[in-house]
Short mmCIF file of C-alpha atoms in Angstrom, two decimals:
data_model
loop_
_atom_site.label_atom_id
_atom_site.label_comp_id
_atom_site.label_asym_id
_atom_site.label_seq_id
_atom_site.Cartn_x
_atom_site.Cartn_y
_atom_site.Cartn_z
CA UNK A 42 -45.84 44.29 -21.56
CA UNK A 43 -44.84 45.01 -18.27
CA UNK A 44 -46.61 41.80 -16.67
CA UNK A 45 -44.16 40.31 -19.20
CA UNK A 46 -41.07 41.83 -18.34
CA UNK A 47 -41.80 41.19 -13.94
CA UNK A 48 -42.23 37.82 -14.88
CA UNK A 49 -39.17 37.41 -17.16
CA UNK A 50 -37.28 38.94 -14.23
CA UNK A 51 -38.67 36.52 -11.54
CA UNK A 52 -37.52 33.62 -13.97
CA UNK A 53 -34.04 35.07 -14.00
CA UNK A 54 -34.02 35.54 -10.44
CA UNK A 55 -35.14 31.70 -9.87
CA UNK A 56 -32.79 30.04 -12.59
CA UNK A 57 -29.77 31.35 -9.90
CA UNK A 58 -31.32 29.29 -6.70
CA UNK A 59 -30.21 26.02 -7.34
CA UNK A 60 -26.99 24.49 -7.28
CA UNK A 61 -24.36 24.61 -10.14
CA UNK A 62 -23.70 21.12 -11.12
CA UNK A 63 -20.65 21.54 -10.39
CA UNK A 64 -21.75 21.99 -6.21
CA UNK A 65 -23.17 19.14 -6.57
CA UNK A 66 -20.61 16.75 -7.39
CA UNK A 67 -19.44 15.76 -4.13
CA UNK A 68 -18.00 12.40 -2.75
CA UNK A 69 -18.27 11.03 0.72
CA UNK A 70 -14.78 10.15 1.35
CA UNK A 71 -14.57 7.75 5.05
CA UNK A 72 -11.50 5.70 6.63
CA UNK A 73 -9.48 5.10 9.52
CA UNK A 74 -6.37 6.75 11.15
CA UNK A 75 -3.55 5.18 13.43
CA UNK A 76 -0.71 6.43 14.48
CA UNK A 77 2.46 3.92 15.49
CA UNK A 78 -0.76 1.21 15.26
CA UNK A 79 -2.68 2.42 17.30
CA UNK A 80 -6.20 3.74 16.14
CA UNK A 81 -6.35 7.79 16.91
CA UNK A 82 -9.19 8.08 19.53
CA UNK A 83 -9.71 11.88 18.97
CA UNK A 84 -8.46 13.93 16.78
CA UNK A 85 -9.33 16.26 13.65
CA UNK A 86 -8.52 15.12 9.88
CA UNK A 87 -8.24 18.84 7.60
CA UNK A 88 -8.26 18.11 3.69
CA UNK A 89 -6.93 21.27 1.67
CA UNK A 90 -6.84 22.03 -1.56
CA UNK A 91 -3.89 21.82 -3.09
CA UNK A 92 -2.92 25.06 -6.16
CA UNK A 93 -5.52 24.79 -8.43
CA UNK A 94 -8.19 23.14 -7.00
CA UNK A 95 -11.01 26.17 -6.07
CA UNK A 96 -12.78 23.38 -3.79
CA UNK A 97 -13.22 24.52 -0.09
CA UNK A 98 -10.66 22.94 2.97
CA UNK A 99 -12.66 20.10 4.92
CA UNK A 100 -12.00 19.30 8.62
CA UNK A 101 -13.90 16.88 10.22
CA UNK A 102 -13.35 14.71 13.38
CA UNK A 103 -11.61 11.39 14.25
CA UNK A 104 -13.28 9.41 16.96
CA UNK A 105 -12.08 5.78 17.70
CA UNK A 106 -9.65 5.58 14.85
CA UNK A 107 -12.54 6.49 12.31
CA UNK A 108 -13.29 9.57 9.97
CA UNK A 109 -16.28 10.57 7.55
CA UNK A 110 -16.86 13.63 5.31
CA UNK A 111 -20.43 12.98 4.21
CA UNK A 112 -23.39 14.98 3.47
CA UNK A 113 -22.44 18.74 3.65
CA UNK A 114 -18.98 17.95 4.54
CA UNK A 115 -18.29 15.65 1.31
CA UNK A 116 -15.68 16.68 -0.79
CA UNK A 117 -15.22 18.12 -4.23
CA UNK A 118 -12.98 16.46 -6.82
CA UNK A 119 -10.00 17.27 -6.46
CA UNK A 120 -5.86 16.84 -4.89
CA UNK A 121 -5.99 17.58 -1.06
CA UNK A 122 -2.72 18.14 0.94
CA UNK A 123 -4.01 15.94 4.49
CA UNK A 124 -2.95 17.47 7.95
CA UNK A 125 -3.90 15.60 10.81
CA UNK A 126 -3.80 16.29 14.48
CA UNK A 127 -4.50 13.67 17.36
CA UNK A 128 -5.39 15.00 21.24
CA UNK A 129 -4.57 13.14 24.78
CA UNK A 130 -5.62 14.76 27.91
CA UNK A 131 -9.57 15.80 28.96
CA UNK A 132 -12.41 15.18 27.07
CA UNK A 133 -12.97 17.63 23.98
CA UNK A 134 -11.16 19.00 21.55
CA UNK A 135 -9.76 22.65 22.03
CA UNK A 136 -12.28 25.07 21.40
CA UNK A 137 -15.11 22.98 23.08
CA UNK A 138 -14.18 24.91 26.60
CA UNK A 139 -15.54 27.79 27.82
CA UNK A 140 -13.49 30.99 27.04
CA UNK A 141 -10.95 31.95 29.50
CA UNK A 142 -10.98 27.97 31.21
CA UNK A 143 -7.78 25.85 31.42
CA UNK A 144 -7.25 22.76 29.24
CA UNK A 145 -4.76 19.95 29.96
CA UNK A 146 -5.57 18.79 26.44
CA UNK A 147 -2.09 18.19 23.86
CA UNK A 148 -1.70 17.65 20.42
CA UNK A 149 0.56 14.94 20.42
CA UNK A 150 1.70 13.98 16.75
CA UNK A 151 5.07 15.06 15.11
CA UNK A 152 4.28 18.23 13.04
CA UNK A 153 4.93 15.68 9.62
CA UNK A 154 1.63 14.84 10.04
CA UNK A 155 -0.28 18.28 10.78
CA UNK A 156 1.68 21.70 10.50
CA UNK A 157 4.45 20.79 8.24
CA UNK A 158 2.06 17.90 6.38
CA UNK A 159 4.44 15.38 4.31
CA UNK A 160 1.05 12.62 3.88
CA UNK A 161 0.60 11.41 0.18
CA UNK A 162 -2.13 14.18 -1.13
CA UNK A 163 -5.60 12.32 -1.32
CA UNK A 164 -7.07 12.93 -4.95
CA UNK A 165 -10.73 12.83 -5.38
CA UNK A 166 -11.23 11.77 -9.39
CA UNK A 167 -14.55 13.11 -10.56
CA UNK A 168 -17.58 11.50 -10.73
CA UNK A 169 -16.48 8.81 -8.33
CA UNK A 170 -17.82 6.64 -5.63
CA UNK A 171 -17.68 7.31 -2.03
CA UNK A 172 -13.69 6.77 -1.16
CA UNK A 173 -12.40 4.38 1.43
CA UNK A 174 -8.70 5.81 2.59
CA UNK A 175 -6.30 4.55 5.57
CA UNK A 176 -4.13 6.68 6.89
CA UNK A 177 -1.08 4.51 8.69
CA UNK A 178 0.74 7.15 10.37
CA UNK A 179 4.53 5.90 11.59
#
């Protein structure tokens, strides 16, 4: 009986590996970003959820005007209030340099478009295909 009961236990213990279906369902969401026009070279795209969506924030980078959350960074289903930030000055983004070094590097868009975010949520409907979204900043 107790053979029975250790291996009733290691069942229990294996049904909780995987992934809830619910982890699972994740869509690779990709577009571009310009600001005034002009594709954003670097900067970082930041996707959070808006009140009552339990998904997790996604950042990811923008390099040549382009973004893509894919693979581990795909995103849940959901409404996502967008911030976006853009960066002029030497190579990197902050936090690539050494602690205690000197950066002439700026953020350089109007806080509508990061900090104090006023971009159309992005809504990620279940169950959908990977999503293709512009972001035309003016």
């Amino acid at each position: 009986m107790s053979k029975l009961k250790f291996l009733c236990g290691c069942l229990l213990l294996l049904s909780g590996c995987g992934q809830s279906t619910d982890e699972m369902e994740l869509t690779a969401v990709k577009g571009t970003v310009t600001y005034q026009g002009d594709p954003i070279q670097e900067g970082v795209i930041r996707l959070v959820p808006e009140k009552g969506n339990t998904a997790p924030a996604r950042t990811t980078q923008i390099n040549a005007g382009t973004y893509l959350f894919a693979d581990r960074s795909a995103v849940k289903p959901g409404t996502y209030q967008v911030e976006i930030s853009a960066y002029q000055g030497e190579t990197g983004l902050p936090g690539d340099q050494p602690a205690g070094s000197s950066t002439s590097r700026k953020q350089y868009l109007p806080e509508q478009f990061n900090t104090k975010s006023t971009i159309e949520p992005l809504t990620i409907p279940p169950d959908s295909d990977p999503v293709q979204h512009d972001f035309n900043l003016q």
